[in-house]
Short mmCIF file of C-alpha atoms and ligand atoms in Angstrom, two decimals:
data_model
loop_
_atom_site.label_atom_id
_atom_site.label_comp_id
_atom_site.label_asym_id
_atom_site.label_seq_id
_atom_site.Cartn_x
_atom_site.Cartn_y
_atom_site.Cartn_z
CA UNK A 1 67.82 154.17 95.19
CA UNK A 2 64.52 152.68 96.35
CA UNK A 3 62.07 149.95 95.48
CA UNK A 4 63.19 146.87 93.61
CA UNK A 5 66.52 148.43 92.58
CA UNK A 6 67.24 149.21 96.25
CA UNK A 7 66.72 145.54 96.96
CA UNK A 8 69.41 144.86 94.37
CA UNK A 9 71.97 146.92 96.25
CA UNK A 10 71.37 144.96 99.46
CA UNK A 11 71.36 141.65 97.62
CA UNK A 12 74.66 142.39 95.84
CA UNK A 13 76.30 143.14 99.19
CA UNK A 14 75.09 139.86 100.74
CA UNK A 15 76.34 137.89 97.72
CA UNK A 16 79.75 139.55 98.15
CA UNK A 17 80.20 138.63 101.83
CA UNK A 18 83.93 138.02 102.25
CA UNK A 19 84.77 134.38 102.12
CA UNK A 20 88.22 132.81 102.10
CA UNK A 21 91.51 134.13 100.81
CA UNK A 22 90.24 135.30 97.43
CA UNK A 23 87.98 137.96 98.92
CA UNK A 24 90.09 140.73 97.44
CA UNK A 25 89.90 139.36 93.91
CA UNK A 26 86.12 139.04 94.08
CA UNK A 27 85.71 142.59 95.36
CA UNK A 28 87.92 143.95 92.57
CA UNK A 29 86.09 141.94 89.92
CA UNK A 30 82.77 143.13 91.31
CA UNK A 31 83.79 146.79 91.28
CA UNK A 32 84.99 146.53 87.66
CA UNK A 33 81.81 144.74 86.57
CA UNK A 34 79.65 147.22 88.47
CA UNK A 35 81.42 150.22 86.93
CA UNK A 36 80.81 148.89 83.43
CA UNK A 37 77.20 147.79 84.01
CA UNK A 38 76.12 150.77 86.14
CA UNK A 39 73.51 149.00 88.32
CA UNK A 40 73.38 146.37 91.07
CA UNK A 41 74.39 143.22 89.21
CA UNK A 42 71.85 140.78 90.65
CA UNK A 43 69.07 143.26 89.97
CA UNK A 44 70.28 143.85 86.42
CA UNK A 45 70.20 140.10 85.76
CA UNK A 46 66.72 139.71 87.24
CA UNK A 47 65.24 142.71 85.45
CA UNK A 48 66.58 141.61 82.04
CA UNK A 49 65.15 138.11 82.67
CA UNK A 50 61.78 139.58 83.66
CA UNK A 51 61.77 141.72 80.48
CA UNK A 52 62.70 138.94 78.07
CA UNK A 53 61.33 135.62 79.37
CA UNK A 54 57.71 134.92 78.43
CA UNK A 55 55.50 132.03 79.53
CA UNK A 56 56.40 128.91 77.56
CA UNK A 57 59.87 130.16 76.58
CA UNK A 58 62.76 127.72 76.78
CA UNK A 59 65.52 129.01 79.07
CA UNK A 60 68.81 127.16 78.80
CA UNK A 61 70.81 126.93 82.06
CA UNK A 62 74.43 125.85 82.01
CA UNK A 63 76.94 124.80 84.65
CA UNK A 64 80.07 122.64 84.86
CA UNK A 65 83.47 123.24 86.38
CA UNK A 66 86.44 121.18 87.48
CA UNK A 67 88.93 118.68 86.15
CA UNK A 68 87.39 115.23 85.61
CA UNK A 69 90.12 113.42 87.60
CA UNK A 70 89.68 115.52 90.74
CA UNK A 71 86.02 116.41 90.45
CA UNK A 72 84.47 113.46 88.58
CA UNK A 73 80.92 114.51 89.49
CA UNK A 74 81.59 118.23 89.27
CA UNK A 75 81.52 120.69 92.15
CA UNK A 76 78.89 121.78 94.63
CA UNK A 77 79.11 125.36 93.35
CA UNK A 78 76.91 125.70 90.28
CA UNK A 79 74.29 122.91 90.46
CA UNK A 80 72.46 124.45 93.45
CA UNK A 81 72.42 127.89 91.86
CA UNK A 82 71.13 126.49 88.57
CA UNK A 83 68.40 124.47 90.31
CA UNK A 84 67.13 127.43 92.35
CA UNK A 85 67.11 129.62 89.21
CA UNK A 86 65.34 126.95 87.14
CA UNK A 87 62.59 126.60 89.73
CA UNK A 88 62.19 130.39 90.05
CA UNK A 89 62.04 130.95 86.29
CA UNK A 90 59.32 128.32 85.99
CA UNK A 91 57.24 129.49 88.97
CA UNK A 92 57.82 133.22 88.49
CA UNK A 93 57.82 133.64 84.72
CA UNK A 94 56.34 130.41 83.37
CA UNK A 95 59.57 129.46 81.59
CA UNK A 96 60.47 125.95 80.48
CA UNK A 97 63.96 125.47 81.94
CA UNK A 98 66.44 123.10 80.30
CA UNK A 99 69.66 122.44 82.24
CA UNK A 100 72.79 121.31 80.39
CA UNK A 101 76.16 120.15 81.70
CA UNK A 102 78.91 117.68 80.92
CA UNK A 103 77.66 114.08 81.18
CA UNK A 104 79.70 113.34 84.33
CA UNK A 105 77.88 116.14 86.24
CA UNK A 106 74.34 115.00 85.43
CA UNK A 107 73.73 112.71 88.44
CA UNK A 108 74.35 115.42 91.05
CA UNK A 109 72.34 117.91 88.99
CA UNK A 110 69.42 115.50 88.70
CA UNK A 111 69.53 114.87 92.46
CA UNK A 112 69.51 118.60 93.27
CA UNK A 113 66.74 119.37 90.76
CA UNK A 114 64.60 116.61 92.30
CA UNK A 115 64.96 118.20 95.74
CA UNK A 116 63.76 121.58 94.45
CA UNK A 117 60.88 120.01 92.54
CA UNK A 118 61.83 122.24 89.61
CA UNK A 119 59.95 121.28 86.45
CA UNK A 120 62.79 121.07 84.03
CA UNK A 121 64.69 118.91 81.54
CA UNK A 122 68.31 117.85 81.90
CA UNK A 123 70.55 117.22 78.89
CA UNK A 124 74.23 116.35 78.36
CA UNK A 125 76.53 118.97 76.85
CA UNK A 126 79.04 116.85 74.91
CA UNK A 127 82.78 117.45 75.29
CA UNK A 128 85.07 117.61 72.28
CA UNK A 129 82.38 118.72 69.82
CA UNK A 130 82.77 122.30 68.61
CA UNK A 131 79.29 122.26 67.06
CA UNK A 132 77.43 120.96 70.12
CA UNK A 133 76.45 124.43 71.32
CA UNK A 134 75.02 125.48 67.96
CA UNK A 135 73.05 122.24 67.74
CA UNK A 136 71.52 122.74 71.19
CA UNK A 137 70.37 126.24 70.18
CA UNK A 138 68.90 124.89 66.95
CA UNK A 139 67.07 122.04 68.69
CA UNK A 140 65.82 123.89 71.76
CA UNK A 141 65.26 127.45 70.40
CA UNK A 142 65.80 129.14 73.79
CA UNK A 143 65.14 132.85 74.27
CA UNK A 144 67.60 133.05 77.16
CA UNK A 145 70.89 131.44 78.16
CA UNK A 146 72.11 131.51 81.77
CA UNK A 147 75.45 130.20 83.00
CA UNK A 148 76.36 129.65 86.65
CA UNK A 149 79.94 128.61 87.45
CA UNK A 150 80.64 127.43 83.90
CA UNK A 151 84.33 127.40 83.03
CA UNK A 152 85.15 128.94 79.66
CA UNK A 153 88.22 129.58 77.48
CA UNK A 154 90.67 132.48 77.63
CA UNK A 155 91.62 134.44 74.51
CA UNK A 156 93.90 131.56 73.42
CA UNK A 157 91.07 129.03 73.62
CA UNK A 158 92.34 127.29 76.77
CA UNK A 159 89.99 126.55 79.70
CA UNK A 160 91.71 126.88 83.10
CA UNK A 161 90.75 125.78 86.57
CA UNK A 162 91.28 128.20 89.45
CA UNK A 163 94.81 126.92 89.96
CA UNK A 164 95.67 127.93 86.42
CA UNK A 165 95.85 124.42 84.96
CA UNK A 166 94.58 123.52 81.49
CA UNK A 167 91.30 121.60 81.96
CA UNK A 168 90.02 122.05 78.40
CA UNK A 169 89.63 118.29 77.77
CA UNK A 170 87.20 117.92 80.72
CA UNK A 171 84.82 120.62 79.53
CA UNK A 172 82.37 121.15 76.70
CA UNK A 173 83.13 124.01 74.32
CA UNK A 174 80.92 126.96 75.23
CA UNK A 175 82.20 129.27 72.48
CA UNK A 176 79.67 128.06 69.88
CA UNK A 177 76.82 128.32 72.35
CA UNK A 178 77.58 131.95 73.18
CA UNK A 179 78.50 132.98 69.60
CA UNK A 180 75.25 131.41 68.46
CA UNK A 181 73.30 133.16 71.21
CA UNK A 182 74.71 136.53 70.14
CA UNK A 183 73.87 135.86 66.46
CA UNK A 184 70.30 134.97 67.39
CA UNK A 185 69.73 137.83 69.82
CA UNK A 186 69.35 135.45 72.78
CA UNK A 187 69.72 137.13 76.19
CA UNK A 188 72.79 135.85 78.06
CA UNK A 189 73.27 136.16 81.83
CA UNK A 190 76.41 134.77 83.49
CA UNK A 191 77.28 134.26 87.16
CA UNK A 192 80.87 133.66 88.31
CA UNK A 193 83.23 134.09 91.23
CA UNK A 194 86.81 133.64 89.98
CA UNK A 195 87.19 135.15 86.53
CA UNK A 196 87.75 131.88 84.66
CA UNK A 197 84.01 131.43 84.13
CA UNK A 198 81.87 132.39 81.15
CA UNK A 199 80.85 136.04 81.31
CA UNK A 200 84.13 137.58 82.40
CA UNK A 201 84.88 138.54 78.80
CA UNK A 202 83.30 141.80 79.88
CA UNK A 203 86.41 142.48 81.96
CA UNK A 204 89.10 140.94 79.76
CA UNK A 205 91.72 143.21 78.24
CA UNK A 206 92.63 146.30 80.18
CA UNK A 207 90.47 145.26 83.11
CA UNK A 208 91.11 141.64 83.99
CA UNK A 209 94.85 141.88 84.72
CA UNK A 210 94.70 144.38 87.57
CA UNK A 211 91.35 143.06 88.85
CA UNK A 212 92.36 139.43 89.03
CA UNK A 213 95.68 139.00 90.82
CA UNK A 214 95.48 135.23 90.69
CA UNK A 215 94.94 135.34 86.92
CA UNK A 216 98.22 133.70 85.87
CA UNK A 217 97.94 130.41 84.03
CA UNK A 218 100.30 127.53 84.74
CA UNK A 219 100.06 125.85 81.36
CA UNK A 220 102.02 126.33 78.13
CA UNK A 221 99.51 128.85 76.74
CA UNK A 222 101.09 131.59 78.93
CA UNK A 223 97.76 133.38 78.97
CA UNK A 224 95.38 134.55 81.69
CA UNK A 225 92.86 132.28 83.41
CA UNK A 226 90.28 135.00 82.61
CA UNK A 227 87.55 133.69 80.32
CA UNK A 228 87.08 135.98 77.33
CA UNK A 229 83.46 135.05 76.59
CA UNK A 230 81.07 137.90 77.28
CA UNK A 231 77.48 137.78 78.43
CA UNK A 232 74.89 140.55 78.25
CA UNK A 233 74.86 140.62 82.07
CA UNK A 234 77.74 139.52 84.32
CA UNK A 235 76.94 138.85 87.99
CA UNK A 236 79.98 138.58 90.30
CA UNK A 237 79.58 137.01 93.75
CA UNK A 238 81.81 135.43 96.42
CA UNK A 239 80.45 131.98 95.55
CA UNK A 240 78.58 131.50 92.26
CA UNK A 241 75.56 129.80 93.88
CA UNK A 242 75.04 132.97 95.92
CA UNK A 243 74.92 135.16 92.81
CA UNK A 244 72.22 132.88 91.36
CA UNK A 245 70.27 133.07 94.63
CA UNK A 246 70.69 136.85 94.50
CA UNK A 247 69.17 137.03 91.02
CA UNK A 248 66.23 134.94 92.29
CA UNK A 249 65.80 137.28 95.30
CA UNK A 250 65.57 140.26 92.92
CA UNK A 251 63.19 138.36 90.63
CA UNK A 252 61.04 137.79 93.69
CA UNK A 253 60.94 141.57 94.32
CA UNK A 254 60.03 142.21 90.67
CA UNK A 255 57.27 139.58 90.41
CA UNK A 256 55.88 139.77 93.95
CA UNK A 257 56.07 135.98 94.19
CA UNK A 258 57.95 133.89 96.72
CA UNK A 259 60.72 132.27 94.66
CA UNK A 260 63.78 131.89 96.89
CA UNK A 261 64.40 128.56 98.58
CA UNK A 262 64.74 128.09 102.36
CA UNK A 263 67.81 127.27 104.48
CA UNK A 264 66.28 123.79 104.95
CA UNK A 265 66.10 123.38 101.15
CA UNK A 266 69.76 124.40 100.98
CA UNK A 267 70.70 121.59 103.37
CA UNK A 268 68.65 119.06 101.42
CA UNK A 269 70.08 120.16 98.05
CA UNK A 270 73.67 120.11 99.27
CA UNK A 271 73.18 116.70 100.88
CA UNK A 272 71.70 115.30 97.66
CA UNK A 273 74.54 116.75 95.57
CA UNK A 274 77.20 115.11 97.76
CA UNK A 275 75.49 111.72 97.82
CA UNK A 276 75.32 111.85 94.00
CA UNK A 277 79.06 112.57 93.76
CA UNK A 278 79.55 116.37 93.65
CA UNK A 279 82.58 117.64 95.57
CA UNK A 280 83.73 120.90 97.06
CA UNK A 281 85.40 122.80 94.20
CA UNK A 282 88.18 124.20 96.41
CA UNK A 283 89.02 121.33 98.78
CA UNK A 284 87.90 118.53 96.38
CA UNK A 285 86.37 116.80 99.44
CA UNK A 286 83.03 114.98 99.52
CA UNK A 287 81.78 117.22 102.31
CA UNK A 288 78.72 119.43 102.85
CA UNK A 289 80.65 122.51 101.83
CA UNK A 290 80.72 124.86 98.85
CA UNK A 291 84.06 126.44 97.90
CA UNK A 292 85.33 125.63 101.40
CA UNK A 293 82.39 127.28 103.19
CA UNK A 294 80.29 124.98 105.37
CA UNK A 295 76.54 124.41 105.30
CA UNK A 296 75.89 126.94 108.10
CA UNK A 297 77.51 129.65 105.99
CA UNK A 298 75.43 128.68 102.93
CA UNK A 299 72.27 128.72 105.04
CA UNK A 300 73.20 132.06 106.60
CA UNK A 301 73.40 133.63 103.15
CA UNK A 302 70.03 132.14 102.17
CA UNK A 303 68.57 133.45 105.45
CA UNK A 304 69.93 136.96 104.82
CA UNK A 305 68.65 137.00 101.23
CA UNK A 306 65.25 135.79 102.46
CA UNK A 307 65.12 138.76 104.86
CA UNK A 308 65.70 141.42 102.17
CA UNK A 309 62.58 143.39 101.31
ZN1 ZN B 1 97.26 128.55 80.04
#
């Protein structure tokens, strides 16, 4: 495999660098997603975006994960990935990015978007309103919907955090958004790292059980934590931000334009996110870490992606 698709193979491997105790789960989820989608996942996401997104198109980007009591400003995984993608879609394809998330996550998102200088709008995604997703599609008329680290419901309609607890009340309902996107022929690309995020519907059923050993829920639904919402493209990475950066790296190869951020930008974005109240999604600490991995690790991944050619 050569050219841009060869870049995808290298990028996927960097985004899958083993991190923490869940390394095995991520590798299994990746292999299952790769088998079904038959191409490097980051490259597949980038090439579909390059095919579909035209100058002036609205692209809706979505993030939001974590129980409101423990993560009142959301987590550091998600906002950085969304911001880097929003900036790249604007600079590389001329898109008009609109970022949506639960109200409580908007301050950190705004802070991170300001650091990147991404030209984009930021809107609340209301909790407890089944029709909110449909309304956003009607109002904004996007051609593309991208989710990065967005928790979604299992087949019983319950949204779980990574510990298997029911966190449905803290999260907006994404079902209408994705049903509506399918009805309207809107391209959907999803990035996740655990299996409880939007997009893993691709692997639910015969696949998700064996692939996701930590899939058991600890709430009365007795279901899996695996989200059953599908996306047209599912990108699996060790940390969701990395998968988003990987898609941007492939988009860079496809457009010939410099779109990825720098390790210095990573430090500035993470710092801004923490000051605005985002916390580490694993440790719940207000530290410069993402899913337990420190800033040096985040910057190392950005450095490696920046070296792929
Ligand atoms: Zn449950």
